[in-house]
Amino acid sequence: MTQEKDTLDGDCHASAGAYLPFPISYYRHGLSDCGGGLGPWKNADCLPNMMIRYARTRKCLKHLQKLAGCYWMERDGCPEHCYIEGTFDLDFYMVSLINNSKGFGHAVYAEFLGGDMQTFSSWKFYLFGNLDIKPGDWQMPYGTKTEDTKVKIYEITGIITCALPDYVPESPKAVFLIDEYGTVTPEEEE
């Protein structure tokens, strides 16, 4: 896409498309049915960025009313957008990435590409401007000698707030471990 077609208002990107390949700086709550945001803007870290993208998938339709009261803004001076701006035929899930020995915790989203959910290559990981997160990227670091990086993939079962999904922590769809060399293995069930 050319720069002209990808931006609005100078440095503000258009919101069209499923993946939103740029980070979102702010979010807030507001009127239902995309009637406009209210109150102060809050800083958007990984979870609100994941939720905004989840709201563009077919899986969000069961949570439409709750998401239609949520708003985002790319950065200061850019227009406000409702989370619900069109849905796409995508199968997205929330991903928790943890490595306590590195002090690392992050949330991204994954698109299920089909096949076996317990196979790492059946998933594609996204967030912010990275449309293909891989082991070794800052968003999915290698493990250490003492601890693997754990990648847990969850189905979103509800919407608590504009920045917080509900899910069943005991029931991930898949769990993978990334060792210090970048080797990915499914976690063995206990």
PDB file of C-alpha atoms in Angstrom:
ATOM      1  CA  MET A   1       0.000   0.000   0.000  1.00  0.00           C
ATOM      2  CA  THR A   2       1.369   3.439  -0.764  1.00  0.00           C
ATOM      3  CA  GLN A   3       2.072   5.939   1.985  1.00  0.00           C
ATOM      4  CA  GLU A   4      -0.689   8.246   0.709  1.00  0.00           C
ATOM      5  CA  LYS A   5      -3.374   5.548   0.895  1.00  0.00           C
ATOM      6  CA  ASP A   6      -2.144   4.322   4.290  1.00  0.00           C
ATOM      7  CA  THR A   7      -2.310   7.640   6.156  1.00  0.00           C
ATOM      8  CA  LEU A   8      -4.834  10.257   7.169  1.00  0.00           C
ATOM      9  CA  ASP A   9      -4.290  13.659   8.767  1.00  0.00           C
ATOM     10  CA  GLY A  10      -0.527  13.744   8.186  1.00  0.00           C
ATOM     11  CA  ASP A  11       1.056  11.015  10.269  1.00  0.00           C
ATOM     12  CA  CYS A  12      -2.163   9.250  11.271  1.00  0.00           C
ATOM     13  CA  HIS A  13      -2.824   5.882   9.629  1.00  0.00           C
ATOM     14  CA  ALA A  14      -6.144   4.847   8.151  1.00  0.00           C
ATOM     15  CA  SER A  15      -7.940   2.233  10.220  1.00  0.00           C
ATOM     16  CA  ALA A  16      -8.961   0.060   7.253  1.00  0.00           C
ATOM     17  CA  GLY A  17      -7.889  -3.554   7.140  1.00  0.00           C
ATOM     18  CA  ALA A  18      -7.822  -6.468   9.519  1.00  0.00           C
ATOM     19  CA  TYR A  19      -4.365  -6.239  11.025  1.00  0.00           C
ATOM     20  CA  LEU A  20      -3.772  -2.549  11.844  1.00  0.00           C
ATOM     21  CA  PRO A  21       0.000  -2.732  11.242  1.00  0.00           C
ATOM     22  CA  PHE A  22       0.900   0.110  13.621  1.00  0.00           C
ATOM     23  CA  PRO A  23       0.781   0.565  17.403  1.00  0.00           C
ATOM     24  CA  ILE A  24      -2.144   2.246  19.139  1.00  0.00           C
ATOM     25  CA  SER A  25      -1.185   4.735  21.875  1.00  0.00           C
ATOM     26  CA  TYR A  26      -4.511   5.347  23.670  1.00  0.00           C
ATOM     27  CA  TYR A  27      -7.867   3.780  24.473  1.00  0.00           C
ATOM     28  CA  ARG A  28     -10.934   4.753  26.495  1.00  0.00           C
ATOM     29  CA  HIS A  29     -14.494   3.716  27.300  1.00  0.00           C
ATOM     30  CA  GLY A  30     -17.537   5.561  26.042  1.00  0.00           C
ATOM     31  CA  LEU A  31     -21.027   5.389  24.651  1.00  0.00           C
ATOM     32  CA  SER A  32     -22.393   2.109  23.371  1.00  0.00           C
ATOM     33  CA  ASP A  33     -23.003   1.504  19.664  1.00  0.00           C
ATOM     34  CA  CYS A  34     -19.860   3.442  18.729  1.00  0.00           C
ATOM     35  CA  GLY A  35     -21.493   6.714  19.862  1.00  0.00           C
ATOM     36  CA  GLY A  36     -18.220   8.302  21.019  1.00  0.00           C
ATOM     37  CA  GLY A  37     -15.656   8.035  23.778  1.00  0.00           C
ATOM     38  CA  LEU A  38     -15.974   9.653  27.197  1.00  0.00           C
ATOM     39  CA  GLY A  39     -13.484  10.489  29.891  1.00  0.00           C
ATOM     40  CA  PRO A  40      -9.702  10.562  29.821  1.00  0.00           C
ATOM     41  CA  TRP A  41      -7.542   8.593  27.446  1.00  0.00           C
ATOM     42  CA  LYS A  42      -5.500   5.754  28.953  1.00  0.00           C
ATOM     43  CA  ASN A  43      -2.147   4.542  27.662  1.00  0.00           C
ATOM     44  CA  ALA A  44      -2.525   1.482  25.462  1.00  0.00           C
ATOM     45  CA  ASP A  45       0.025  -1.236  26.117  1.00  0.00           C
ATOM     46  CA  CYS A  46      -0.035  -4.761  24.718  1.00  0.00           C
ATOM     47  CA  LEU A  47      -3.474  -5.852  26.029  1.00  0.00           C
ATOM     48  CA  PRO A  48      -5.523  -2.939  24.613  1.00  0.00           C
ATOM     49  CA  ASN A  49      -3.603  -3.262  21.331  1.00  0.00           C
ATOM     50  CA  MET A  50      -4.488  -6.965  21.239  1.00  0.00           C
ATOM     51  CA  MET A  51      -8.156  -6.227  22.071  1.00  0.00           C
ATOM     52  CA  ILE A  52      -8.469  -3.622  19.304  1.00  0.00           C
ATOM     53  CA  ARG A  53      -7.278  -6.174  16.767  1.00  0.00           C
ATOM     54  CA  TYR A  54      -9.456  -8.934  18.214  1.00  0.00           C
ATOM     55  CA  ALA A  55     -12.448  -6.607  17.666  1.00  0.00           C
ATOM     56  CA  ARG A  56     -11.809  -6.871  13.907  1.00  0.00           C
ATOM     57  CA  THR A  57     -12.351 -10.648  13.728  1.00  0.00           C
ATOM     58  CA  ARG A  58     -15.390 -12.871  13.386  1.00  0.00           C
ATOM     59  CA  LYS A  59     -14.787 -14.232  16.900  1.00  0.00           C
ATOM     60  CA  CYS A  60     -15.633 -10.827  18.394  1.00  0.00           C
ATOM     61  CA  LEU A  61     -19.226 -10.868  17.134  1.00  0.00           C
ATOM     62  CA  LYS A  62     -20.527 -12.535  20.311  1.00  0.00           C
ATOM     63  CA  HIS A  63     -19.054  -9.593  22.288  1.00  0.00           C
ATOM     64  CA  LEU A  64     -20.124  -6.866  19.867  1.00  0.00           C
ATOM     65  CA  GLN A  65     -22.187  -4.741  22.270  1.00  0.00           C
ATOM     66  CA  LYS A  66     -19.412  -4.557  24.881  1.00  0.00           C
ATOM     67  CA  LEU A  67     -16.716  -3.764  22.294  1.00  0.00           C
ATOM     68  CA  ALA A  68     -18.906  -1.072  20.669  1.00  0.00           C
ATOM     69  CA  GLY A  69     -18.363   1.037  23.811  1.00  0.00           C
ATOM     70  CA  CYS A  70     -14.565   1.043  23.393  1.00  0.00           C
ATOM     71  CA  TYR A  71     -12.436   3.603  21.519  1.00  0.00           C
ATOM     72  CA  TRP A  72      -8.834   3.970  20.379  1.00  0.00           C
ATOM     73  CA  MET A  73      -6.550   6.666  19.051  1.00  0.00           C
ATOM     74  CA  GLU A  74      -3.291   6.005  17.250  1.00  0.00           C
ATOM     75  CA  ARG A  75      -1.457   8.927  18.920  1.00  0.00           C
ATOM     76  CA  ASP A  76      -2.007  12.549  19.983  1.00  0.00           C
ATOM     77  CA  GLY A  77      -3.787  14.543  17.293  1.00  0.00           C
ATOM     78  CA  CYS A  78      -5.161  11.528  15.421  1.00  0.00           C
ATOM     79  CA  PRO A  79      -8.901  10.804  15.104  1.00  0.00           C
ATOM     80  CA  GLU A  80     -10.802   8.633  17.575  1.00  0.00           C
ATOM     81  CA  HIS A  81     -12.009   5.248  16.324  1.00  0.00           C
ATOM     82  CA  CYS A  82     -14.500   2.761  17.701  1.00  0.00           C
ATOM     83  CA  TYR A  83     -13.146  -0.751  18.298  1.00  0.00           C
ATOM     84  CA  ILE A  84     -15.905  -2.056  16.005  1.00  0.00           C
ATOM     85  CA  GLU A  85     -15.174  -0.759  12.500  1.00  0.00           C
ATOM     86  CA  GLY A  86     -15.736  -3.894  10.487  1.00  0.00           C
ATOM     87  CA  THR A  87     -15.004  -7.550  11.007  1.00  0.00           C
ATOM     88  CA  PHE A  88     -12.900  -9.878   8.917  1.00  0.00           C
ATOM     89  CA  ASP A  89     -12.993 -13.641   8.476  1.00  0.00           C
ATOM     90  CA  LEU A  90     -10.048 -14.272  10.798  1.00  0.00           C
ATOM     91  CA  ASP A  91      -9.570 -16.726  13.656  1.00  0.00           C
ATOM     92  CA  PHE A  92      -7.683 -14.778  16.390  1.00  0.00           C
ATOM     93  CA  TYR A  93      -6.691 -15.839  19.888  1.00  0.00           C
ATOM     94  CA  MET A  94      -4.991 -14.126  22.836  1.00  0.00           C
ATOM     95  CA  VAL A  95      -1.398 -15.142  23.572  1.00  0.00           C
ATOM     96  CA  SER A  96       0.408 -14.839  26.891  1.00  0.00           C
ATOM     97  CA  LEU A  97       4.218 -14.853  26.707  1.00  0.00           C
ATOM     98  CA  ILE A  98       6.078 -15.321  30.004  1.00  0.00           C
ATOM     99  CA  ASN A  99       9.693 -15.767  31.056  1.00  0.00           C
ATOM    100  CA  ASN A 100      10.095 -14.944  34.751  1.00  0.00           C
ATOM    101  CA  SER A 101      13.887 -15.280  34.710  1.00  0.00           C
ATOM    102  CA  LYS A 102      13.991 -12.403  32.199  1.00  0.00           C
ATOM    103  CA  GLY A 103      11.246 -10.452  33.984  1.00  0.00           C
ATOM    104  CA  PHE A 104       9.278 -10.723  30.736  1.00  0.00           C
ATOM    105  CA  GLY A 105       5.503 -10.788  30.373  1.00  0.00           C
ATOM    106  CA  HIS A 106       3.672  -9.776  27.211  1.00  0.00           C
ATOM    107  CA  ALA A 107       0.375 -10.297  25.389  1.00  0.00           C
ATOM    108  CA  VAL A 108       0.030 -10.590  21.613  1.00  0.00           C
ATOM    109  CA  TYR A 109      -2.532 -12.245  19.397  1.00  0.00           C
ATOM    110  CA  ALA A 110      -2.300 -15.278  17.171  1.00  0.00           C
ATOM    111  CA  GLU A 111      -4.135 -16.210  14.034  1.00  0.00           C
ATOM    112  CA  PHE A 112      -4.930 -19.908  13.733  1.00  0.00           C
ATOM    113  CA  LEU A 113      -3.962 -20.891  10.198  1.00  0.00           C
ATOM    114  CA  GLY A 114      -5.564 -24.341  10.304  1.00  0.00           C
ATOM    115  CA  GLY A 115      -4.293 -27.829  10.952  1.00  0.00           C
ATOM    116  CA  ASP A 116      -3.253 -29.056  14.386  1.00  0.00           C
ATOM    117  CA  MET A 117      -3.474 -26.435  17.144  1.00  0.00           C
ATOM    118  CA  GLN A 118      -0.602 -28.200  18.941  1.00  0.00           C
ATOM    119  CA  THR A 119       1.774 -27.465  16.029  1.00  0.00           C
ATOM    120  CA  PHE A 120       3.579 -24.117  16.298  1.00  0.00           C
ATOM    121  CA  SER A 121       3.555 -23.580  12.519  1.00  0.00           C
ATOM    122  CA  SER A 122      -0.279 -23.627  12.616  1.00  0.00           C
ATOM    123  CA  TRP A 123      -0.137 -20.174  14.231  1.00  0.00           C
ATOM    124  CA  LYS A 124       0.935 -16.704  13.108  1.00  0.00           C
ATOM    125  CA  PHE A 125       1.633 -14.112  15.798  1.00  0.00           C
ATOM    126  CA  TYR A 126       1.012 -10.336  15.556  1.00  0.00           C
ATOM    127  CA  LEU A 127       1.047  -7.080  17.486  1.00  0.00           C
ATOM    128  CA  PHE A 128       1.910  -3.431  17.058  1.00  0.00           C
ATOM    129  CA  GLY A 129       3.691  -3.101  13.691  1.00  0.00           C
ATOM    130  CA  ASN A 130       5.065  -6.647  13.612  1.00  0.00           C
ATOM    131  CA  LEU A 131       2.813  -8.789  11.421  1.00  0.00           C
ATOM    132  CA  ASP A 132       4.919 -11.932  11.800  1.00  0.00           C
ATOM    133  CA  ILE A 133       6.407 -12.314  15.292  1.00  0.00           C
ATOM    134  CA  LYS A 134       8.961 -15.133  15.464  1.00  0.00           C
ATOM    135  CA  PRO A 135      10.974 -16.696  18.309  1.00  0.00           C
ATOM    136  CA  GLY A 136      13.923 -14.401  18.989  1.00  0.00           C
ATOM    137  CA  ASP A 137      11.972 -11.177  18.312  1.00  0.00           C
ATOM    138  CA  TRP A 138      11.680  -8.866  21.331  1.00  0.00           C
ATOM    139  CA  GLN A 139       7.987  -9.804  21.575  1.00  0.00           C
ATOM    140  CA  MET A 140       8.799 -13.543  21.723  1.00  0.00           C
ATOM    141  CA  PRO A 141      12.283 -13.880  23.240  1.00  0.00           C
ATOM    142  CA  TYR A 142      14.298 -17.048  23.516  1.00  0.00           C
ATOM    143  CA  GLY A 143      14.357 -18.704  26.911  1.00  0.00           C
ATOM    144  CA  THR A 144      17.344 -18.792  29.236  1.00  0.00           C
ATOM    145  CA  LYS A 145      19.495 -21.592  30.659  1.00  0.00           C
ATOM    146  CA  THR A 146      17.133 -21.776  33.629  1.00  0.00           C
ATOM    147  CA  GLU A 147      13.707 -21.124  32.079  1.00  0.00           C
ATOM    148  CA  ASP A 148      12.021 -21.523  28.711  1.00  0.00           C
ATOM    149  CA  THR A 149       9.780 -18.753  27.402  1.00  0.00           C
ATOM    150  CA  LYS A 150       6.210 -20.035  27.673  1.00  0.00           C
ATOM    151  CA  VAL A 151       3.729 -19.252  24.884  1.00  0.00           C
ATOM    152  CA  LYS A 152       0.116 -19.885  25.965  1.00  0.00           C
ATOM    153  CA  ILE A 153      -2.705 -19.432  23.448  1.00  0.00           C
ATOM    154  CA  TYR A 154      -6.216 -18.773  24.790  1.00  0.00           C
ATOM    155  CA  GLU A 155      -9.673 -18.330  23.360  1.00  0.00           C
ATOM    156  CA  ILE A 156     -11.304 -15.097  24.509  1.00  0.00           C
ATOM    157  CA  THR A 157     -14.554 -16.013  26.285  1.00  0.00           C
ATOM    158  CA  GLY A 158     -15.733 -12.531  27.239  1.00  0.00           C
ATOM    159  CA  ILE A 159     -14.848  -8.860  27.522  1.00  0.00           C
ATOM    160  CA  ILE A 160     -14.197  -7.473  31.026  1.00  0.00           C
ATOM    161  CA  THR A 161     -13.095  -3.977  29.920  1.00  0.00           C
ATOM    162  CA  CYS A 162     -11.795  -2.353  26.738  1.00  0.00           C
ATOM    163  CA  ALA A 163      -8.307  -3.403  27.825  1.00  0.00           C
ATOM    164  CA  LEU A 164      -9.020  -6.754  29.460  1.00  0.00           C
ATOM    165  CA  PRO A 165     -10.405  -9.917  27.888  1.00  0.00           C
ATOM    166  CA  ASP A 166     -11.892 -12.785  29.838  1.00  0.00           C
ATOM    167  CA  TYR A 167     -10.513 -16.273  29.240  1.00  0.00           C
ATOM    168  CA  VAL A 168     -10.101 -19.577  31.078  1.00  0.00           C
ATOM    169  CA  PRO A 169      -6.508 -19.653  32.402  1.00  0.00           C
ATOM    170  CA  GLU A 170      -6.666 -23.421  33.009  1.00  0.00           C
ATOM    171  CA  SER A 171      -7.677 -24.185  29.407  1.00  0.00           C
ATOM    172  CA  PRO A 172      -5.193 -22.883  26.842  1.00  0.00           C
ATOM    173  CA  LYS A 173      -5.730 -24.038  23.263  1.00  0.00           C
ATOM    174  CA  ALA A 174      -1.974 -24.692  22.973  1.00  0.00           C
ATOM    175  CA  VAL A 175       1.194 -24.178  25.022  1.00  0.00           C
ATOM    176  CA  PHE A 176       4.683 -23.997  23.542  1.00  0.00           C
ATOM    177  CA  LEU A 177       8.122 -23.620  25.104  1.00  0.00           C
ATOM    178  CA  ILE A 178      10.998 -21.713  23.489  1.00  0.00           C
ATOM    179  CA  ASP A 179      14.422 -22.695  24.807  1.00  0.00           C
ATOM    180  CA  GLU A 180      17.604 -20.610  24.988  1.00  0.00           C
ATOM    181  CA  TYR A 181      18.508 -21.624  21.416  1.00  0.00           C
ATOM    182  CA  GLY A 182      15.113 -20.786  19.915  1.00  0.00           C
ATOM    183  CA  THR A 183      13.869 -24.377  19.619  1.00  0.00           C
ATOM    184  CA  VAL A 184      10.082 -24.535  20.017  1.00  0.00           C
ATOM    185  CA  THR A 185       8.402 -27.604  21.534  1.00  0.00           C
ATOM    186  CA  PRO A 186       4.850 -28.251  22.714  1.00  0.00           C
ATOM    187  CA  GLU A 187       4.629 -28.301  26.505  1.00  0.00           C
ATOM    188  CA  GLU A 188       4.170 -31.815  27.824  1.00  0.00           C
ATOM    189  CA  GLU A 189       0.914 -32.320  29.709  1.00  0.00           C
ATOM    190  CA  GLU A 190       1.368 -33.182  33.366  1.00  0.00           C
TER     191      GLU A 190
END
